[in-house]
Amino acid sequence: MQEWPGDLLDYCRELLNELSIRFHASQEGIGSSTTSRDHEEVGGREFRHCYYALAEIAKSLPHDSATDIKKIGNIISSCGRHLRAGLDGHTPKQWLNLHTEASLLKAIAQILAAASADCDLAIEVIHTLDMTLITTGGGSRKWDVLSLIEHMDRVLATATKISAGLIQSAESSFECLDESSVPAILRYFDRVDELGIGEFQEHLLTRNTPLIITEAMQNWPAVYLESWSSFDYLLNVTSNGQRLVPVEIGDSYVSKDWTQKVMPFKEFLETYILNPDPPALAYLAQHDLFSQIPRLREDIRIPDYCYADHETALEEPIVNAWFGPKGTVSPLHKDPYCNIFAQVAGYKYWKNFPESETENLYPRGEEDCVDMSNTSQVDVDGAVDLEKYPKYAEAQYREGILGPGEMLFVPKGSWHFVKSLTPSYSSKKQTTSDHPVNPPFSSYLWYSIKSLKPVNPK
């Protein structure tokens, strides 16, 4: 029976001691009159009750761990309830911090209570910590959370082998376009091989139109090593696929059946990507995957184009990742930032309308108390109902196909529709090539460019 590594146990005890000291110091602060009034505003009696309970548990560990773990789980649930109630942006920071610290304490309690290293428990700990990363971002405790996940990952790596079933059970999937799925292109995007930062700035100032740059990603490991085209690699960097990811399920976010679910990455692959008869379309989108799984961040580069304008409202570009199968769409919408979309694997069809065409695109209004004015009423995936939306026929646009290793600049405020064209094969076979085989799904990144300043063509 394998024991927990000594360095893991030492780390847990050190972190437990640090948390205990912090809880004790904060308890004294919460008891003061000024701080007490502050906590009445951010959560009142329930917050103080949760905090005091967590402090007592931290002092008692590792004794009576089973009862303590249950109590901590209840505190995490209380935090989650307050966070969901504050989705309008008014969630007190204290509940975010408490969620993360309670999750760390639960993970420590689970490890110290176990007599031996158990793979199922390691996965459970990873899930506890991933949920707080997804929910809160980790805050000031992010690196403690990531360090503990890394320890669990090493436990799993020594006890299990990466599942080859996903690879061996399938037929090859090559990144070639199914011509029947490619729309007729009438008004192409401009394309260039390379573009210096000065030339890009000039493009922003003089034209500010969509532009495909085909040779800007050649130094990305995700591209030249084709690492994101390897299921083995993706499973390896996600703890044998056990890392949790938020998945969007449904045709698009404007569909009535659209929903979200958090699940292990391997379950996402098996259920929605490799399954020949998936229950629905599903994709991983709108998530800072690189903050949650830093090893993936090493595979990409921030394009210099993101720093093209010195007048900035963002300290750093916003970076998000997307993974999904053929057929997934982003409905016609606009963003408040300029964007750089970087296609790593697969192909996508893009259709872009300048912001000046807004009137012809029939923006939505408020729906279920949510402002949907950044999304068009027009379903452009197929034949548009011109009787219902006659002005759409007058709208000027550009379009094109974005392929592996290519970037697309999208101006701030411009409307765009996106559809994955990559064929989704039901199976894949093992290859004898030295290069990883390509997956039957498409993956790309997008960056919100640093500048928020509107750039008007001369």
XYZ file of C-alpha atoms in Angstrom:
458
model
C 0.000 0.000 0.000
C 1.545 3.295 -1.131
C 2.099 6.010 1.455
C 1.667 9.726 0.883
C 5.016 11.298 -0.123
C 6.826 12.880 2.803
C 7.163 16.259 1.090
C 3.374 16.329 0.533
C 2.658 15.658 4.218
C 5.215 18.298 5.253
C 3.600 20.796 2.877
C 0.118 20.044 4.230
C 1.226 20.490 7.857
C 3.044 23.723 7.010
C 0.018 25.086 5.174
C -2.317 23.995 7.966
C -0.183 25.833 10.516
C -0.154 28.955 8.340
C -3.947 28.858 7.950
C -4.442 28.320 11.684
C -2.329 31.385 12.511
C -4.246 33.466 9.975
C -7.644 32.309 11.264
C -6.647 33.106 14.846
C -5.390 36.589 13.932
C -8.479 37.324 11.845
C -10.788 36.110 14.630
C -9.441 38.841 16.879
C -9.979 41.379 14.091
C -13.539 40.228 13.447
C -14.266 40.656 17.151
C -13.304 44.343 17.119
C -16.129 46.866 16.775
C -15.073 48.344 13.430
C -14.293 45.028 11.764
C -17.464 43.513 13.203
C -19.551 46.176 11.498
C -17.693 45.500 8.223
C -18.549 41.814 8.426
C -22.204 42.607 9.154
C -22.195 44.250 5.727
C -20.415 41.409 3.910
C -22.220 38.423 5.358
C -23.360 39.147 8.890
C -23.750 36.418 11.431
C -23.445 33.598 8.900
C -20.029 34.777 7.763
C -18.753 35.055 11.329
C -20.208 31.648 12.180
C -18.494 30.042 9.179
C -15.213 31.777 9.895
C -15.161 30.842 13.588
C -16.074 27.239 12.732
C -13.249 27.049 10.190
C -10.792 28.454 12.736
C -11.784 25.823 15.308
C -11.485 23.034 12.750
C -8.009 24.238 11.742
C -6.909 23.998 15.402
C -8.289 20.464 15.838
C -6.932 18.824 12.689
C -6.016 16.070 12.034
C -8.203 14.732 14.879
C -11.837 13.810 14.145
C -11.217 14.500 10.449
C -14.350 12.772 9.111
C -16.627 15.088 11.071
C -14.456 18.091 10.247
C -14.486 17.322 6.523
C -18.285 17.276 6.561
C -18.399 20.591 8.417
C -15.968 22.178 5.963
C -18.108 20.920 3.079
C -21.101 22.724 4.596
C -19.072 25.934 4.890
C -18.009 25.667 1.235
C -21.695 25.246 0.300
C -22.569 28.385 2.274
C -19.844 30.309 0.452
C -21.125 29.036 -2.888
C -24.644 30.156 -2.069
C -23.461 33.698 -1.312
C -21.293 33.773 -4.431
C -24.214 32.721 -6.643
C -26.376 35.397 -5.028
C -23.736 37.989 -5.883
C -23.299 37.295 -9.590
C -24.207 40.923 -10.275
C -20.686 41.864 -9.216
C -21.453 42.772 -5.602
C -20.116 39.593 -4.013
C -18.069 40.556 -0.941
C -14.425 39.590 -1.316
C -14.511 37.878 2.079
C -16.770 35.099 0.767
C -14.376 34.496 -2.146
C -11.417 34.196 0.232
C -13.360 31.986 2.639
C -14.350 29.618 -0.189
C -10.710 29.169 -1.192
C -9.380 28.767 2.345
C -12.150 26.310 3.259
C -11.349 24.281 0.135
C -7.669 24.180 1.050
C -8.522 23.121 4.582
C -10.820 20.363 3.310
C -8.081 19.060 1.001
C -5.549 19.055 3.855
C -8.000 17.266 6.157
C -8.678 14.611 3.515
C -4.964 13.946 2.989
C -3.990 13.873 6.676
C -6.939 11.606 7.531
C -6.005 8.976 4.940
C -3.795 6.116 6.026
C -2.269 5.741 2.575
C -2.055 7.375 -0.825
C -5.317 6.601 -2.588
C -5.935 7.505 -6.245
C -9.650 8.037 -5.740
C -8.929 10.372 -2.844
C -6.291 12.215 -4.879
C -8.924 12.786 -7.587
C -11.419 13.956 -4.958
C -8.866 16.455 -3.627
C -8.177 17.717 -7.162
C -11.901 18.227 -7.717
C -12.274 20.149 -4.445
C -9.409 22.462 -5.391
C -10.463 22.833 -9.038
C -13.936 23.942 -7.958
C -12.492 26.811 -5.956
C -10.211 27.798 -8.862
C -13.201 27.835 -11.214
C -15.442 29.597 -8.679
C -13.075 32.161 -7.170
C -9.865 32.120 -9.206
C -7.971 31.226 -6.042
C -7.268 34.818 -4.996
C -4.175 35.262 -2.830
C -4.162 31.486 -2.191
C -4.047 30.521 -5.862
C -0.472 29.238 -5.777
C -1.159 27.190 -2.637
C -4.094 25.586 -4.468
C -2.011 24.919 -7.593
C 0.874 23.499 -5.524
C -1.429 21.040 -3.784
C -2.929 19.999 -7.138
C 0.600 19.436 -8.456
C 1.341 17.139 -5.506
C -1.856 15.164 -6.240
C -0.911 14.975 -9.908
C 2.387 13.329 -8.995
C 0.540 10.816 -6.805
C -1.706 9.911 -9.744
C 1.232 9.719 -12.149
C 3.031 7.131 -10.042
C -0.068 5.009 -9.452
C -1.775 5.090 -12.851
C -0.958 5.155 -16.509
C -2.458 7.603 -18.932
C -5.459 5.912 -20.475
C -4.740 4.792 -24.016
C -8.312 3.760 -24.611
C -9.245 7.049 -26.158
C -6.471 6.685 -28.718
C -6.702 2.985 -29.416
C -10.461 2.895 -29.838
C -10.591 5.202 -32.779
C -10.074 5.818 -36.473
C -7.668 8.510 -37.668
C -8.960 12.047 -37.801
C -7.053 14.337 -40.137
C -7.427 18.079 -40.132
C -8.895 18.287 -43.607
C -12.005 20.201 -44.487
C -15.173 18.488 -45.543
C -15.883 20.604 -48.618
C -19.622 20.107 -48.272
C -19.554 21.895 -44.903
C -17.679 24.967 -46.161
C -19.938 27.932 -47.004
C -19.394 29.695 -50.338
C -16.952 32.546 -49.637
C -17.934 35.725 -51.491
C -16.127 38.552 -49.668
C -12.784 37.342 -48.348
C -10.867 38.662 -45.368
C -7.528 40.251 -46.187
C -4.608 37.871 -45.518
C -0.898 38.513 -44.899
C 1.941 36.111 -44.107
C 3.711 38.253 -41.537
C 3.113 41.655 -40.015
C 5.468 43.719 -37.851
C 4.105 45.581 -34.856
C 4.518 48.902 -36.675
C 2.625 47.592 -39.696
C -0.100 46.289 -37.424
C -0.425 49.686 -35.736
C -0.700 51.291 -39.152
C -3.462 48.827 -40.058
C -5.347 49.788 -36.885
C -5.083 53.494 -37.682
C -5.754 53.431 -41.407
C -8.133 50.517 -41.968
C -9.137 48.796 -38.706
C -10.653 45.854 -40.594
C -10.457 42.090 -39.923
C -7.110 40.622 -40.959
C -5.790 37.049 -41.053
C -2.068 36.680 -40.229
C -0.831 33.275 -41.316
C 2.762 33.062 -39.977
C 2.491 34.562 -36.472
C 2.293 31.328 -34.440
C 5.256 29.347 -35.745
C 7.142 29.618 -32.418
C 4.263 28.234 -30.342
C 4.919 24.751 -28.890
C 1.184 24.078 -29.249
C 1.658 24.566 -33.004
C 5.133 23.299 -33.930
C 5.025 20.353 -31.507
C 1.353 19.740 -32.283
C 0.956 19.109 -28.556
C -2.671 20.203 -28.510
C -3.318 17.677 -31.254
C -2.382 14.802 -28.964
C -4.928 13.223 -26.645
C -2.078 11.674 -24.633
C -0.641 15.120 -24.022
C -3.962 16.743 -23.105
C -4.786 13.935 -20.690
C -1.320 14.147 -19.169
C -1.496 17.897 -18.439
C -4.986 17.493 -16.965
C -4.054 14.841 -14.360
C -5.072 11.908 -16.567
C -8.127 13.923 -17.599
C -9.347 14.366 -14.008
C -9.060 18.166 -13.910
C -12.471 19.828 -13.823
C -13.492 22.203 -16.610
C -16.659 24.257 -17.197
C -18.482 22.998 -20.292
C -21.230 24.769 -22.219
C -23.864 22.353 -23.527
C -26.235 23.225 -26.365
C -26.091 24.665 -29.888
C -25.156 28.153 -28.586
C -25.758 30.414 -25.630
C -28.959 31.766 -27.216
C -30.489 28.281 -27.499
C -33.331 27.465 -25.113
C -31.662 24.196 -24.109
C -28.285 25.812 -23.444
C -26.773 25.010 -20.054
C -23.439 24.755 -18.267
C -21.841 21.906 -16.368
C -18.524 21.315 -14.629
C -16.992 17.922 -15.402
C -13.614 16.138 -15.657
C -11.788 16.900 -18.906
C -11.671 13.180 -19.782
C -15.444 12.896 -19.381
C -15.844 15.882 -21.721
C -13.671 14.175 -24.352
C -15.369 10.787 -24.065
C -18.948 12.055 -23.881
C -18.981 14.966 -26.315
C -15.917 14.754 -28.557
C -15.203 11.075 -29.281
C -18.696 9.715 -28.769
C -20.188 8.823 -32.203
C -23.622 9.718 -30.852
C -23.119 12.530 -28.304
C -26.152 13.587 -26.245
C -25.669 17.214 -27.343
C -23.154 19.663 -28.747
C -20.765 20.767 -26.035
C -17.663 22.892 -25.855
C -15.227 24.371 -23.369
C -15.471 28.125 -23.784
C -15.175 31.507 -22.047
C -12.793 30.191 -19.416
C -9.293 31.211 -18.331
C -7.942 27.679 -18.663
C -4.334 28.882 -18.481
C -4.767 30.340 -15.020
C -6.310 27.081 -13.819
C -3.816 24.792 -15.631
C -0.521 26.728 -15.993
C 1.210 23.897 -17.896
C -0.979 24.696 -20.885
C 0.084 28.347 -20.666
C 3.648 27.257 -21.502
C 2.422 26.096 -24.934
C 1.333 29.519 -26.151
C 2.688 33.041 -26.572
C 1.008 36.417 -26.078
C 1.126 38.109 -29.508
C 2.965 41.419 -29.612
C -0.090 42.796 -31.417
C -1.889 42.820 -28.048
C 0.387 45.697 -27.012
C -0.046 47.741 -30.171
C -1.599 50.762 -28.446
C -0.074 52.394 -25.376
C -3.368 53.925 -24.242
C -4.804 51.050 -22.268
C -7.591 50.156 -19.882
C -6.248 46.627 -19.328
C -2.987 45.915 -17.540
C -2.627 42.648 -19.451
C -4.542 41.021 -22.309
C -7.459 38.785 -21.353
C -6.708 35.247 -22.531
C -9.334 32.527 -22.980
C -9.338 29.074 -24.534
C -11.934 27.150 -26.531
C -12.190 23.429 -27.296
C -15.056 21.923 -29.221
C -16.206 19.561 -31.979
C -17.451 20.238 -35.471
C -20.732 22.099 -35.704
C -20.436 24.320 -32.651
C -21.232 27.965 -33.278
C -20.861 31.371 -31.689
C -23.971 33.314 -32.735
C -23.618 36.714 -34.366
C -22.421 39.033 -31.592
C -19.951 41.813 -30.797
C -17.352 42.335 -28.053
C -16.283 45.469 -26.158
C -12.609 44.809 -26.955
C -10.443 44.341 -30.005
C -9.616 40.646 -30.290
C -6.902 38.417 -31.661
C -8.175 34.880 -32.339
C -5.443 32.275 -32.601
C -6.400 28.962 -34.201
C -4.282 26.104 -32.834
C -5.973 23.082 -34.438
C -8.901 22.598 -36.780
C -10.751 25.016 -39.053
C -13.375 27.652 -38.462
C -15.639 29.735 -40.657
C -15.849 33.424 -39.714
C -18.267 36.106 -40.869
C -17.632 39.682 -39.722
C -19.712 42.858 -39.997
C -18.381 46.330 -39.097
C -19.976 48.095 -36.140
C -21.591 50.551 -38.559
C -23.913 47.730 -39.694
C -25.511 47.371 -36.250
C -28.914 48.659 -37.383
C -29.043 46.021 -40.126
C -28.273 43.179 -37.699
C -31.240 43.557 -35.325
C -29.602 43.509 -31.870
C -31.533 41.768 -29.138
C -32.849 43.663 -26.139
C -33.145 42.655 -22.519
C -34.083 39.005 -22.043
C -34.870 37.545 -18.619
C -33.343 40.621 -16.984
C -30.106 40.159 -18.975
C -28.862 42.748 -21.472
C -28.451 40.841 -24.757
C -27.879 43.888 -26.959
C -24.445 42.572 -27.958
C -26.101 39.600 -29.723
C -28.052 39.684 -32.992
C -31.550 38.260 -33.423
C -30.506 36.996 -36.854
C -29.541 33.322 -37.135
C -26.896 33.465 -39.851
C -26.145 29.730 -39.704
C -27.919 28.889 -42.945
C -30.562 30.759 -44.925
C -31.555 34.000 -43.194
C -35.262 34.826 -42.898
C -35.205 38.044 -44.954
C -38.936 38.586 -44.555
C -38.400 38.910 -40.830
C -35.015 40.668 -41.097
C -35.049 42.542 -44.451
C -32.258 44.996 -43.564
C -29.836 42.099 -43.143
C -29.603 41.843 -46.941
C -28.019 45.312 -47.012
C -25.354 44.561 -44.416
C -21.734 44.685 -45.607
C -19.448 41.929 -44.377
C -16.207 40.003 -44.839
C -15.718 36.261 -44.325
C -13.147 33.513 -44.482
C -11.724 30.257 -43.130
C -9.243 30.324 -40.245
C -6.910 27.317 -40.210
C -4.252 25.846 -37.891
C -1.476 28.290 -36.999
C -3.396 31.358 -38.191
C -4.502 34.467 -36.302
C -7.459 36.730 -37.009
C -7.650 40.332 -35.833
C -11.239 41.379 -35.030
C -11.881 45.114 -34.471
C -13.601 46.309 -31.329
C -17.378 46.459 -31.676
C -17.525 44.546 -34.958
C -20.106 41.762 -35.230
C -18.926 38.209 -35.877
C -20.365 34.742 -36.361
C -18.129 31.663 -35.926
C -18.690 28.007 -36.821
C -16.380 25.013 -36.452
C -15.838 23.186 -39.752
C -13.385 20.522 -38.615
C -14.748 17.010 -39.306
C -15.648 15.150 -36.115
C -14.779 11.486 -36.578
C -16.117 8.922 -34.182
C -12.864 7.073 -33.616
C -9.104 7.214 -33.907
C -6.418 4.574 -34.357
C -2.914 4.424 -32.924
C -0.353 5.868 -35.268
C 3.266 4.852 -35.690
C 4.216 8.393 -36.631
C 6.576 10.303 -34.344
C 4.061 13.129 -34.424
C 0.840 13.079 -32.394
C -2.292 12.456 -34.399
C -4.752 15.291 -34.823
C -7.923 15.275 -32.723
C -11.446 15.388 -34.126
C -12.067 18.730 -32.504
C -11.093 22.305 -33.014
C -9.199 24.441 -30.531
C -8.355 28.099 -30.552
C -7.497 30.970 -28.228
C -8.635 34.509 -28.159
C -6.988 37.552 -26.703
C -8.705 40.800 -25.830
C -6.212 43.351 -27.064
C -4.775 45.633 -24.421
C -6.197 48.866 -25.813
C -9.860 49.750 -25.383
C -9.487 53.031 -27.225
C -11.757 53.173 -30.308
C -9.679 53.397 -33.460
C -11.389 55.139 -36.358
C -10.219 54.697 -39.954
C -8.916 57.837 -41.606
